[in-house]
Every structure is written in C-alpha cells, then in structure tokens.
Short mmCIF file of C-alpha atoms in Angstrom, two decimals:
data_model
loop_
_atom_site.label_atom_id
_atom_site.label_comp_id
_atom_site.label_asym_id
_atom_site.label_seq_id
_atom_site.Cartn_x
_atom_site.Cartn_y
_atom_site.Cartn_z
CA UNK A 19 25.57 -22.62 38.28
CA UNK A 20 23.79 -23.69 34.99
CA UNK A 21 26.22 -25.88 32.98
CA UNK A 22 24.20 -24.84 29.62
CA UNK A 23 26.05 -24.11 26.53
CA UNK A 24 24.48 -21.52 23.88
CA UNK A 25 25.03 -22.37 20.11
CA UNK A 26 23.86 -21.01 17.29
CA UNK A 27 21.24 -24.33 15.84
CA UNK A 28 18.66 -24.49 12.51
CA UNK A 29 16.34 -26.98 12.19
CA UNK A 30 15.93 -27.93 8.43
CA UNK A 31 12.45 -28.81 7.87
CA UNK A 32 9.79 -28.86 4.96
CA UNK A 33 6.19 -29.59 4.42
CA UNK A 34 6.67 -32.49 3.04
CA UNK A 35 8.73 -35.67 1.54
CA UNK A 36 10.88 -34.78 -1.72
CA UNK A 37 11.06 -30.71 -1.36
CA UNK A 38 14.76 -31.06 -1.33
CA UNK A 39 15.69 -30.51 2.60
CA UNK A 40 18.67 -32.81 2.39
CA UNK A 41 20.56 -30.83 -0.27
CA UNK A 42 20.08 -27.75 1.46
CA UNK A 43 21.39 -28.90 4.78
CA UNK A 44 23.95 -30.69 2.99
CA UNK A 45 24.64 -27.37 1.08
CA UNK A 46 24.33 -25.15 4.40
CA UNK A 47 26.63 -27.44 6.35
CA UNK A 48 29.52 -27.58 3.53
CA UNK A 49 29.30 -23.66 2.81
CA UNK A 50 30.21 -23.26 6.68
CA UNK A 51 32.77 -25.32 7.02
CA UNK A 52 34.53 -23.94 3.73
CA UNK A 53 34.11 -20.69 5.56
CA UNK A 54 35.88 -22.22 8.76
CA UNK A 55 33.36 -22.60 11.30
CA UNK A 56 32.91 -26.01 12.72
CA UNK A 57 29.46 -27.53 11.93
CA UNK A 58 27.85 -30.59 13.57
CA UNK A 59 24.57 -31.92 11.62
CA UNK A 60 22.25 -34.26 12.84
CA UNK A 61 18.85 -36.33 11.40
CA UNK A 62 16.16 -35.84 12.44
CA UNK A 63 14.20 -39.63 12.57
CA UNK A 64 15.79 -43.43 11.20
CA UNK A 65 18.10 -42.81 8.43
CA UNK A 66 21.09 -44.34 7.20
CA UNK A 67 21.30 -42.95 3.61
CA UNK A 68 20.91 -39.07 4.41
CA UNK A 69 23.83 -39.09 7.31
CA UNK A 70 26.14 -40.33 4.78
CA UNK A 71 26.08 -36.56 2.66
CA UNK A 72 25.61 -35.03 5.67
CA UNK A 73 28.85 -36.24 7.03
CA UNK A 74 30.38 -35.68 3.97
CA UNK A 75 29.11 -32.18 4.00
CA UNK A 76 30.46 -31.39 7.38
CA UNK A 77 33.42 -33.51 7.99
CA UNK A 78 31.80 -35.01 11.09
CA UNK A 79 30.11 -37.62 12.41
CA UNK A 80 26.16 -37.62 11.96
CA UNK A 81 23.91 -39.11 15.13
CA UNK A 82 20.38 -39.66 14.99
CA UNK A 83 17.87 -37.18 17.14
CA UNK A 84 14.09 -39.05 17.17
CA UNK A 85 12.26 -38.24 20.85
CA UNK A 86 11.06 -42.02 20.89
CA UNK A 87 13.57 -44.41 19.28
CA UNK A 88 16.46 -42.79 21.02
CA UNK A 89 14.65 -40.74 23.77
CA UNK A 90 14.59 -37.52 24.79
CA UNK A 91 17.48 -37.68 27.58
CA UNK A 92 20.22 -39.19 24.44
CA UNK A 93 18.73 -36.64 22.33
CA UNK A 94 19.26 -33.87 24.89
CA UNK A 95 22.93 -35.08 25.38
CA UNK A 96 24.39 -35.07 22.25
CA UNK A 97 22.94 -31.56 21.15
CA UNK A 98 24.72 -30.35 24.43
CA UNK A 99 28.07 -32.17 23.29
CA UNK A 100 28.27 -31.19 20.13
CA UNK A 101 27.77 -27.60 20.99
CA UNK A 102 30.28 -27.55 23.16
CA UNK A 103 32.66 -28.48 19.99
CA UNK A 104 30.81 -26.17 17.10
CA UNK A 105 30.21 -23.04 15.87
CA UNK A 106 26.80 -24.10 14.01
CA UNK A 107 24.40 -27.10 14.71
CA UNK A 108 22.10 -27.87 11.62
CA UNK A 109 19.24 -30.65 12.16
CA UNK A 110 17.73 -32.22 9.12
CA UNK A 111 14.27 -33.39 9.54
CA UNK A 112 12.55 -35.99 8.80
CA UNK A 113 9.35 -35.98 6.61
CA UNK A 114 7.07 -33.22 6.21
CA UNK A 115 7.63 -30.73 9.57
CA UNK A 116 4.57 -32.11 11.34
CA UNK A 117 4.13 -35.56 9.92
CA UNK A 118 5.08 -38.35 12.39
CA UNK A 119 4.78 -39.35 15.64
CA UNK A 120 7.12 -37.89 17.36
CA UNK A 121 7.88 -35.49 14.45
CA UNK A 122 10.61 -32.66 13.60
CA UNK A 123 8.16 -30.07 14.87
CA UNK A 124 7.69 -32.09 18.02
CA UNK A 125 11.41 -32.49 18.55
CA UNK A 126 12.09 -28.13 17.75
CA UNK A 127 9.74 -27.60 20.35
CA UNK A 128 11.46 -29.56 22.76
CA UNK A 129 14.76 -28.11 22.84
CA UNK A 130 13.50 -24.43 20.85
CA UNK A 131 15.03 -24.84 17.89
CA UNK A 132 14.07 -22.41 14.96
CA UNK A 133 12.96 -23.53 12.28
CA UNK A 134 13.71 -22.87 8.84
CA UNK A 135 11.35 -24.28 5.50
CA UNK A 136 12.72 -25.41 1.97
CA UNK A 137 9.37 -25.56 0.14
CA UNK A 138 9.84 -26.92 -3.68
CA UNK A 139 7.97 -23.65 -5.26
CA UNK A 140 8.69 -24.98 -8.37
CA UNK A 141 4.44 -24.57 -9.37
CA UNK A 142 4.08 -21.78 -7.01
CA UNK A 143 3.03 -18.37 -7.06
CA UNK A 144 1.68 -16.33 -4.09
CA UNK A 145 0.43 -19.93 -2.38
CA UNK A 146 4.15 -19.96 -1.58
CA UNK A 147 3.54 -17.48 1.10
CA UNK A 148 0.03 -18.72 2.45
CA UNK A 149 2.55 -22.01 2.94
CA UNK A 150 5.26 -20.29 4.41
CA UNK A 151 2.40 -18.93 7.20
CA UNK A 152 0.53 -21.87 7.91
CA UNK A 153 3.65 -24.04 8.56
CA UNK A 154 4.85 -21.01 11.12
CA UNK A 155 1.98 -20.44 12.69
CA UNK A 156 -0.07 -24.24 12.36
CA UNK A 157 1.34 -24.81 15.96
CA UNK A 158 1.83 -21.86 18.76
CA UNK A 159 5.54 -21.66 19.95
CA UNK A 160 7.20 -22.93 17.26
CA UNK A 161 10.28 -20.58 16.84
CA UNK A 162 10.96 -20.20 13.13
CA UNK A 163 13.61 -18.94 11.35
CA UNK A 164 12.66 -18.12 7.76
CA UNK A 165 12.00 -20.04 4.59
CA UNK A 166 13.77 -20.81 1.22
CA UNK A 167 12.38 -21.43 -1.87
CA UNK A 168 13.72 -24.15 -3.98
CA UNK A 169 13.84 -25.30 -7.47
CA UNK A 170 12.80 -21.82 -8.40
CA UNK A 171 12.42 -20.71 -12.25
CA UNK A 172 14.88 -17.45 -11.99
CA UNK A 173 14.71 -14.32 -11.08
CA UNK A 174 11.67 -13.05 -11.52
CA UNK A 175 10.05 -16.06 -10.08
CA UNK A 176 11.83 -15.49 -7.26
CA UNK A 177 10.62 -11.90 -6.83
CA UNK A 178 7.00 -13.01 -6.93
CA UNK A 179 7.70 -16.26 -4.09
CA UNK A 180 9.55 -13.23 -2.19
CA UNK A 181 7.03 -10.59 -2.41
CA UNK A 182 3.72 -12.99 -1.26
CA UNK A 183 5.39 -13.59 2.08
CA UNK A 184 3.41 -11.82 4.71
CA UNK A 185 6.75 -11.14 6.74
CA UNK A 186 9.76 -9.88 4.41
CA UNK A 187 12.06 -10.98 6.77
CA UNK A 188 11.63 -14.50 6.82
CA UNK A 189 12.60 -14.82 3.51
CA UNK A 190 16.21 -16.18 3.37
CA UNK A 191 16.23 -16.77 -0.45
CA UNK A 192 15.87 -18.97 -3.58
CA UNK A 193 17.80 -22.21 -5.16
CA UNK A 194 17.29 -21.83 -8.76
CA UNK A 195 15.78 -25.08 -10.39
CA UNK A 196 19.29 -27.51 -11.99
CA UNK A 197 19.24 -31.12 -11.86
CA UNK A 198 23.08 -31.58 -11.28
CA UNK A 199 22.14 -30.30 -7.53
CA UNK A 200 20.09 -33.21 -6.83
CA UNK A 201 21.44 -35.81 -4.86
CA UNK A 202 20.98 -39.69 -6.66
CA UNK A 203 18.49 -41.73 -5.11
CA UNK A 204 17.63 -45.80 -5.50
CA UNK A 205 14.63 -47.58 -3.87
CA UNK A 206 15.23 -46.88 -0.15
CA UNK A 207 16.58 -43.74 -0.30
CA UNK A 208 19.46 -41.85 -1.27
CA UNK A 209 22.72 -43.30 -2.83
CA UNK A 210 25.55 -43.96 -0.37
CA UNK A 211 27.60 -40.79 -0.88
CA UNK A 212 30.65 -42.93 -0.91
CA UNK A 213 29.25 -44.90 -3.80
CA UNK A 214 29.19 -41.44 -6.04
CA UNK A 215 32.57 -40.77 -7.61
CA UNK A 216 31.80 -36.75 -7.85
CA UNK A 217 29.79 -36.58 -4.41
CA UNK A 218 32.10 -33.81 -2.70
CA UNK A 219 31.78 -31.82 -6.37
CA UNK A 220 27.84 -32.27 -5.65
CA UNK A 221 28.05 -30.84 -2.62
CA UNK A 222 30.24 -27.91 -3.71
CA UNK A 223 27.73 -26.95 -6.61
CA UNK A 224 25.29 -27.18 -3.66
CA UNK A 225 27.32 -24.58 -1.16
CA UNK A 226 28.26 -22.61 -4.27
CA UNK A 227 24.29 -22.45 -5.60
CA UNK A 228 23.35 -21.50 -2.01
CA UNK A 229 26.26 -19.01 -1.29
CA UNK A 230 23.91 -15.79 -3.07
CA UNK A 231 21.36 -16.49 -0.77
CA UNK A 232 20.53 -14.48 2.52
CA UNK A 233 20.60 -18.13 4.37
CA UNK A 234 24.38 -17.96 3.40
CA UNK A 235 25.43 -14.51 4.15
CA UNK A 236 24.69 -14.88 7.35
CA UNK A 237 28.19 -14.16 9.43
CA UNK A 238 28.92 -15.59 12.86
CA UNK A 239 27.07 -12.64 14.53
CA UNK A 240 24.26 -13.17 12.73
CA UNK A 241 23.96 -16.60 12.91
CA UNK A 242 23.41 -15.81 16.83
CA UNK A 243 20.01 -14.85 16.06
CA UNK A 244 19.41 -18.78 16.31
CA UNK A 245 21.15 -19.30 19.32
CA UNK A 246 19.91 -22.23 21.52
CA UNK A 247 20.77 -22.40 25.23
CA UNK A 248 21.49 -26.59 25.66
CA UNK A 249 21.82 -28.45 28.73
CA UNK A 250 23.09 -31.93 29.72
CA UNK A 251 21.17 -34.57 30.12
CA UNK A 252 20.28 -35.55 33.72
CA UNK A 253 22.97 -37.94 35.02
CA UNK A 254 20.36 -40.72 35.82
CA UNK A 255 18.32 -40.16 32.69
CA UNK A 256 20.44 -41.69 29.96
CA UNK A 257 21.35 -45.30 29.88
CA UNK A 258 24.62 -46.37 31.39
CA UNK A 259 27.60 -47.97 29.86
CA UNK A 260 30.06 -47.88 31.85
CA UNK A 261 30.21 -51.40 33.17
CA UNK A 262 32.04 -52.16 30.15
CA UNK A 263 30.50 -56.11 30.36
CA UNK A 264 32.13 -56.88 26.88
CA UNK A 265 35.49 -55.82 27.54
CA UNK A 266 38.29 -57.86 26.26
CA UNK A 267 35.60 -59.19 23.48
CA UNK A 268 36.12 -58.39 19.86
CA UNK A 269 33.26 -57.26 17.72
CA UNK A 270 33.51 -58.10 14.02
CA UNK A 271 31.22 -55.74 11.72
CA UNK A 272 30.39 -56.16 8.72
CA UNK A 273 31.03 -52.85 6.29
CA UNK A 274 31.26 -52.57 2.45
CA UNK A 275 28.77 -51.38 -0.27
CA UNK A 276 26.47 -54.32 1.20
CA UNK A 277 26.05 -53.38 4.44
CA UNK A 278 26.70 -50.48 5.11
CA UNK A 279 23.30 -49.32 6.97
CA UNK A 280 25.47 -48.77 10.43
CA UNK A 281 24.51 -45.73 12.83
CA UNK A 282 27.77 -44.05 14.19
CA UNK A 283 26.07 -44.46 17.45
CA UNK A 284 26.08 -47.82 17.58
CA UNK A 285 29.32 -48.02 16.91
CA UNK A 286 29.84 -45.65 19.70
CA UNK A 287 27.96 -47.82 22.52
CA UNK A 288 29.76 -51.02 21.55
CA UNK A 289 33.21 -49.24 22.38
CA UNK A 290 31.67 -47.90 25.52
CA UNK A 291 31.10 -51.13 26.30
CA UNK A 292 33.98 -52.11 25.95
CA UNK A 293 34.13 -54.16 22.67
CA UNK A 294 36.93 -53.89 20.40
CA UNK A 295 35.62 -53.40 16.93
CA UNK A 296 36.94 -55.09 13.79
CA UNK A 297 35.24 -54.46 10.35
CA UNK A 298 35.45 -56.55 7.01
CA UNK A 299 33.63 -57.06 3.75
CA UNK A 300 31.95 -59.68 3.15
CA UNK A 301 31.95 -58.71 -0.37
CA UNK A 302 36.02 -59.27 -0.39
CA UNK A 303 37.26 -61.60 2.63
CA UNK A 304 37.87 -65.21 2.42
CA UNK A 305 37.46 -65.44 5.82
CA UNK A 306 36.14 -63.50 9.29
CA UNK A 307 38.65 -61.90 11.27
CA UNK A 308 39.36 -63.02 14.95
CA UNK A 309 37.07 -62.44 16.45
CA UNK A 310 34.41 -62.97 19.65
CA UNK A 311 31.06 -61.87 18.10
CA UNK A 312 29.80 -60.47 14.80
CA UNK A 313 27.59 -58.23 13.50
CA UNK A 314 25.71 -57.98 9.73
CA UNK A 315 23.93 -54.73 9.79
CA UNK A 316 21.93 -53.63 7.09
CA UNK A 317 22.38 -52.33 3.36
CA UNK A 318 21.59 -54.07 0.01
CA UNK A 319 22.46 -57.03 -0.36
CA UNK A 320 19.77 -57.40 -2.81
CA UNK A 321 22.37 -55.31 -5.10
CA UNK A 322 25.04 -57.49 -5.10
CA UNK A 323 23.61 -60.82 -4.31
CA UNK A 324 25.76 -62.83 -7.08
CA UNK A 325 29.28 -62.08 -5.25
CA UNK A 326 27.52 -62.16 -1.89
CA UNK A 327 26.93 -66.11 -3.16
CA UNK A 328 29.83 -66.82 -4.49
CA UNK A 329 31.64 -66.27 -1.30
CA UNK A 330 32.09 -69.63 -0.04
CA UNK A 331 35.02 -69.18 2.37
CA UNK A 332 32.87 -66.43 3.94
CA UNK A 333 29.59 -68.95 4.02
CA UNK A 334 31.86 -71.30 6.00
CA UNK A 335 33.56 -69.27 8.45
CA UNK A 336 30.56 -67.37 9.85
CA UNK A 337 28.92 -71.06 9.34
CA UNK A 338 32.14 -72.31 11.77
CA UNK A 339 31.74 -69.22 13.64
CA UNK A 340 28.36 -70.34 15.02
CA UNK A 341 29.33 -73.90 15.56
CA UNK A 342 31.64 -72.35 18.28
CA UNK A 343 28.67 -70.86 19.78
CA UNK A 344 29.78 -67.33 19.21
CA UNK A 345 27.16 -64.95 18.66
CA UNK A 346 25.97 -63.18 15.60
CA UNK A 347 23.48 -60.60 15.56
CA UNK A 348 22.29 -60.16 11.83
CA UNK A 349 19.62 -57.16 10.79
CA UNK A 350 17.48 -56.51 7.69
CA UNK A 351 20.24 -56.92 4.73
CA UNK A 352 22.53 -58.36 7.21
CA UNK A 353 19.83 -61.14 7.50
CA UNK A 354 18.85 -61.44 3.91
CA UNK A 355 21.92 -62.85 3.07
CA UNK A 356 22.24 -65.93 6.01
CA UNK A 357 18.88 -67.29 3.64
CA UNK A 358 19.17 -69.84 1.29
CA UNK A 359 18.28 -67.34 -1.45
CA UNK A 360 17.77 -64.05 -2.78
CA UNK A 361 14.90 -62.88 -5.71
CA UNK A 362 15.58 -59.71 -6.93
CA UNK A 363 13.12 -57.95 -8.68
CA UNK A 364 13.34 -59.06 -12.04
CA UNK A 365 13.12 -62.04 -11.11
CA UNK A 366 16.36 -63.55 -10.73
CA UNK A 367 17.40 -66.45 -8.14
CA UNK A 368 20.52 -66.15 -6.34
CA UNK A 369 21.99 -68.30 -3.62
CA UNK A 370 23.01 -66.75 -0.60
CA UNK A 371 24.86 -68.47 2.41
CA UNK A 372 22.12 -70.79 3.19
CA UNK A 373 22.76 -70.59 7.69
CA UNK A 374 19.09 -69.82 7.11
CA UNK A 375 16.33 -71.84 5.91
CA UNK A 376 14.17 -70.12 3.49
CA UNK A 377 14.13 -67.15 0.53
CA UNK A 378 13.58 -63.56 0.59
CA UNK A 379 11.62 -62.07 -2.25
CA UNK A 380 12.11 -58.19 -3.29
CA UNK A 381 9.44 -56.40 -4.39
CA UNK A 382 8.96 -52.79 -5.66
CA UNK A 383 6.73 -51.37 -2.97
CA UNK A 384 7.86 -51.07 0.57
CA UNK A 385 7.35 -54.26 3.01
CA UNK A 386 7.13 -52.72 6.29
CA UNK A 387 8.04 -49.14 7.76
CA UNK A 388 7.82 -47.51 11.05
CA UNK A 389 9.51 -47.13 14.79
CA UNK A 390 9.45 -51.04 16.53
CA UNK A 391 10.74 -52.28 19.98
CA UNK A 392 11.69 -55.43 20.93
CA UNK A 393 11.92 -57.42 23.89
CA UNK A 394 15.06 -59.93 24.13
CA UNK A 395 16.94 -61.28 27.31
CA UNK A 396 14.11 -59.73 29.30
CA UNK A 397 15.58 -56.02 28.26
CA UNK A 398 13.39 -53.90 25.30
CA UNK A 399 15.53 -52.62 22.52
CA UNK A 400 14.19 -49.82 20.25
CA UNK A 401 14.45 -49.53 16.86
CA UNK A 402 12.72 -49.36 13.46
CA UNK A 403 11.99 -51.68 10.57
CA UNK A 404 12.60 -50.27 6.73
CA UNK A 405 12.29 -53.21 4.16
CA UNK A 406 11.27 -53.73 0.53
CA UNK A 407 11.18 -57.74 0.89
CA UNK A 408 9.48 -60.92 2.46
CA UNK A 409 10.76 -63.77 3.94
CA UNK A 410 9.40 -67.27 3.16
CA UNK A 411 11.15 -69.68 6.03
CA UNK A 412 10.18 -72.54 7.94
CA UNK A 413 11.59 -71.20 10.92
CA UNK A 414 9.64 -70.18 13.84
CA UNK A 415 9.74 -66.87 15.26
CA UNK A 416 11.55 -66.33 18.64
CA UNK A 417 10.05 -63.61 19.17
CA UNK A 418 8.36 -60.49 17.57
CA UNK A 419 8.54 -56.62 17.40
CA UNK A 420 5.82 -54.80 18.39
CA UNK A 421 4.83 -50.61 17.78
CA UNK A 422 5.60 -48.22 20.59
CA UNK A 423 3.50 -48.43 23.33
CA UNK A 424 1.89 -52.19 22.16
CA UNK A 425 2.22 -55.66 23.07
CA UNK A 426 4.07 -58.14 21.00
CA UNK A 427 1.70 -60.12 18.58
CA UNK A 428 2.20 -63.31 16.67
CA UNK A 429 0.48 -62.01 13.18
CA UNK A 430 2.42 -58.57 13.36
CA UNK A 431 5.73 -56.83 13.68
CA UNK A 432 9.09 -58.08 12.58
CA UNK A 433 10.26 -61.90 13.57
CA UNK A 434 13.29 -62.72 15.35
CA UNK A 435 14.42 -66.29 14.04
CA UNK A 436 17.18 -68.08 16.22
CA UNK A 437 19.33 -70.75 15.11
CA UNK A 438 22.28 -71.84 17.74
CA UNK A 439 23.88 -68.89 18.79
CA UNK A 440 22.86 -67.02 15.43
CA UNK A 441 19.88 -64.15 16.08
CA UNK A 442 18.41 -61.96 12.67
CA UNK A 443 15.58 -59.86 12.38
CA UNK A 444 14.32 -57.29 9.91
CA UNK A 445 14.66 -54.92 12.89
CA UNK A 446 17.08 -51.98 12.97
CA UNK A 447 17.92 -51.88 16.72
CA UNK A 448 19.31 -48.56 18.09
CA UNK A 449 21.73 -49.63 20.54
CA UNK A 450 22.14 -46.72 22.96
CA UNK A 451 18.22 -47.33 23.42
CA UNK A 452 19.57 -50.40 26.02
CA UNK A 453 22.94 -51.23 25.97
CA UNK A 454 22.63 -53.79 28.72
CA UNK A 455 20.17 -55.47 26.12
CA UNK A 456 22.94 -55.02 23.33
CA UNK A 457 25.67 -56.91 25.72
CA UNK A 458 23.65 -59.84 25.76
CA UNK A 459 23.15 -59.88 22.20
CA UNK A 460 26.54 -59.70 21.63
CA UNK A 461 27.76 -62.07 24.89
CA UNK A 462 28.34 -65.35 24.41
CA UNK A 463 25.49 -67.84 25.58
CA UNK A 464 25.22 -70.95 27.17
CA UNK A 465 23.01 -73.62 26.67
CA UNK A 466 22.25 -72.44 22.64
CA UNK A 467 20.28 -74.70 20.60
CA UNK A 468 20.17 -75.70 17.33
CA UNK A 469 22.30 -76.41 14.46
CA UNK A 470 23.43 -75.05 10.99
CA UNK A 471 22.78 -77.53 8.38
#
C-alpha cells in the first residue's frame, strides 16, 4: 500500500528576478492562514532573507527545496512531511522560472507541481499574454496553474492584461501597482522581516490587496485542483543522523541582527545529531555561553561593525575558546568578523576581533555567487557562496570550494583558512547535505595546530 499523501501545492514562479514573487507568496500564505487553513511555504534555491517573510507569513518554519544543494531525496521528504501537517503547500521560486541550474521549473517537474506566474505587467499590454504562453508552454509537461498580473495600473489595465490571455481561465487576477506592498530590500536581498517594525502590517496589506483576486477566492475544494500526490523519500536515500555522534555536546550559535543568515534546517540536523543548541549575540554578550563548540553563521556584520569591535569580552572568550581546542566553524559574515578589520563601503576602517589575520573590503557589486561543495575530513559538504566582499590575509588556504560536478582548484572557489581548532570560509554549508561531515566540523580535534596571536 502506497504511503503517499495528496495536498493541495502552488509553485510561485516568475520570468524573472524583481517581478514581485515574494510578496505574493508571502501575501497567498498569510491570506490562508487568516482564513484557518494551515500553510507550509518553502524556497525554492539558497536564501536566507526571503524565508524570514515567508515564515512570518505562515507562522511556520521555512526549509529550503534546491534538487542539487540539498538533493532530490531531502527535497522529496520534507514536501511529504509537511503535507501530512497542511492544508496548502506554497513554493517560492527562485529566479526567473527557468533560469538556473537546477531551476524552479526543473524542481515542478520533478514532483508535478503547478505552476502559477506573477509577471510585473506594469509596461504591458497584450505581450502580457504572449508571456503568460511561452512560460506555459516553453517546456512540455509543465503543469501550470494560472498567472497574476502585478503592479497593474487599475482597472481597465487589468481588463486589457485579462483579455490578451489565450486561455481565460488561467487568469487568477491583478495586484494593483502601491509601493507600501513592497517588501524593503538592502544589498543582498531583502530586509530581515524581524528588523521591520510594521512587517506583519506589510503582510496584511499584502493578503488584504490579494483577497479580490480569483487566486484568493479559491475555497478548500477548489484549491484541490492543485493537488499533488507526495511520497517519502526512500529509506536509504537521505542521509542518516541517527548516530547522534555529538550527543552530550553543546552547540553555541551565534543569532542577532549580525548573523542571522541561519537555515532552520541546519538547526534541525545539529539536534538530530544530538547537539544541544545554545544561541547568543555577539552584538550584546560579554561572554560565550558554556559551551562545547560554536558556530558564526552568516549576516552583516558589515552593518554593525563598530559594536561588533568594541566587544572585547566577546574577542577574548571565543579567542580562549580556541585555546581550549574547541571548535568553531565560522561562515561568510560569521568569518568577516574573526579578521583584523572591516572596510565598509564608504570607506571606513573598523577593527574586528583580530583571531584572523587580514581585512575584508566591501564593495558594491557582488564578490562571488553560485551553488559550491566542499571537501573536509574526507566527507563533501554542499553549499553555496553569496558575498559582496574580499579578503586580503596572509593565511593559506586549507582547502577550497569547487562548482558542482568540478575538482577543487587553487585560483578558484571559496578558501577555507584554519587556525588551531578555528575553521571559516565564505561558504554557506547546508548541513543535511552530510551530516557525518558536519559532526566533524563541530567534534573536537586532536592534534590542532596553530595559535591565535
């Protein structure tokens, strides 16, 4: 007997970057749990920022879905959990619908996902419609739900975007154009919703602009139309945690306006294997908490470099922390601020905690971008890299990420520097990708060189 589950799931997709896909899922997801239905969302792709609203949106936790950096089986899994908890799945994707490798289009195919389009048809007349086709029918078996036109002029605009689709059906509505339902953004990305005093007002505006729409009179029944028969992973395909190798170990994290680039996931496979997790700020504590290992994920520390500096007591106790030998595992922002310094983009120079040789320079176009693996303790994590700065140090590199599918190379990829027991990279590592590879980065080593000066 099939242990499938059938739930109701939209993928939200567009043709491109910027067409405003993330307020409409955000919008979709909050108008449906005001109406009492449970709703999980997921993104589509790396993201930290978008998850953030989407959570907000929903109530829920938000887990990635990307058919390379956390693989088909994990993708495959959590679908099938979370249907077994919801009335509605909503998928944001990533991009424009077919851009990427492994895109959103690749990933609705997968599983059979419908589809539906926000297209910003702001400029648009009748090309709206020509869009609407080729982005349903550019690919054979693609199941698609409909389209909705956003940022629309009123009315009558609407009536002409409506009228130039070839199939009346698919139409599912029109956002008018207002700037208060935009979400904020900064350089790599959206703002952290919990940064934005009136976020859960934005996303009300959001659910109430959408709730004329066909897309939200949909009732329960009808949202069955999208029902999508989901399936467990195979019980060999996913990777296992239940070993539990760091059990009795505590995990600090690091979590605060900072660093605050943390998928829930990750949190998720350090419990599972057994770690006992322990957050603080290292934009308020003296000190680290008790702890066995830590953990600086990513986030801007570019943004609040001054305080990060003056932090002294912190500087020392993660600098005391390594002269145990206790690991710390230290990505992107997280490593930004071990450097000596910091250069913000206007040019000012601000000390950081100096457990790193060197300086990291932001600058206003993006660094590097794009999936990356890496191979550590003999084990391959995957991952991504997402920066907007350089990093001048004297250190050599442990090792190096390399693309999907290529070899590590000494003039490309992201470097791993290792001081003592202290690892940092630029690279975001998804953890569920290995998490016998994540134990050891977290497990305390013997025989670690080096020294913080």
């Amino acid at each position: 007997m099939s242990d499938a589950v059938r739930c109701p799931v939209i993928l939200v997709a567009a043709p491109a970057s910027g067409q405003g896909k993330t307020t409409v899922a955000c919008a979709l997801a909050r108008w449906h749990t005001r109406q009492g239905r449970r709703v999980r969302v997921f993104k589509c792709g790396p993201d930290f920022l978008d998850p953030h609203w989407l959570a907000l949106a929903s109530g829920a936790p938000v887990h990635q879905l990307d058919l390379w950096m956390t693989g088909e089986a994990d993708c495959r899994q959590r679908l099938y959990q979370a249907a077994q908890q919801a009335d509605l799945l909503i998928v944001e994707g990533v991009m424009g619908l077919f851009d990427g490798t492994p895109s959103a289009a690749d990933l609705a195919q997968r599983f059979d996902l419908p589809v539906l389009a926000v297209v910003d048809a702001s400029a648009m007349a009748d090309t709206f419609g020509a869009l609407a086709f080729g982005l349903q029918h550019y690919r054979l078996g693609l199941r698609w739900a409909g389209v909705l036109a956003n940022r629309v002029a009123g009315e009558r605009h609407a009536d002409m975007l409506r009228t130039s689709l070839r199939e009346p059906a698919h139409w599912l509505g029109a956002l008018l154009r207002n700037p208060a339902l935009a979400l904020p953004e900064r350089h790599l990305g959206l703002t952290v919703a919990g940064e934005v005093d009136d976020a859960m007002a934005r996303l009300d505006a959001a659910a109430d602009a959408l709730a004329g729409t066909p897309l939200a009179q949909m009732s329960g029944a009808d949202l069955q139309r999208w029902a999508v028969s989901l399936e467990p992973a195979a019980n060999d395909a996913a990777p296992a945690t239940n070993a539990q190798p760091l059990s009795g170990m505590t995990v600090a994290v690091a979590r605060d306006a900072a660093f605050c680039f943390i998928y829930a996931a990750n949190l998720e496979c350090l419990q599972a294997l057994g770690a006992r997790l322990v957050f603080f700020s290292p934009l308020a504590d003296a000190a680290l908490p008790d702890c066995d290992a830590v953990w600086l994920p990513g986030g801007y520390p570019e943004l609040h470099a001054e305080p990060l500096g003056r932090n002294e007591g912190l500087r020392d106790s993660l600098a005391a922390h390594v002269a145990q030998h206790k690991p710390v595992w230290a990505e992107c922002g997280g490593m930004m601020a071990l450097f000596d310094e910091i250069v913000t983009t206007d040019g000012q120079v601000h000390a950081q905690w100096g457990l790193l040789p060197g300086r990291i320079t932001m600058q206003q176009r993006l660094a590097a971008l794009g999936p990356q693996q890496l191979a550590i303790d003999g084990q391959l994590l995957r991952g991504h890299s997402f920066h907007y700065s350089t990093c001048a140090t004297p250190l050599a590199a442990h090792a190096r990420t390399a693309r999907p599918g290529c070899e590590a190379a000494p003039d490309a990829g992201e470097a791993l520097y290792e001081v003592g027991s202290l690892r940092a990279s630029y690279f975001h590592a998804w953890f569920a990708s290995n998490p016998q590879a994540v134990a050891a980065l977290f497990a305390r080593r013997t025989g670690t060189g080096g020294a913080i000066s």
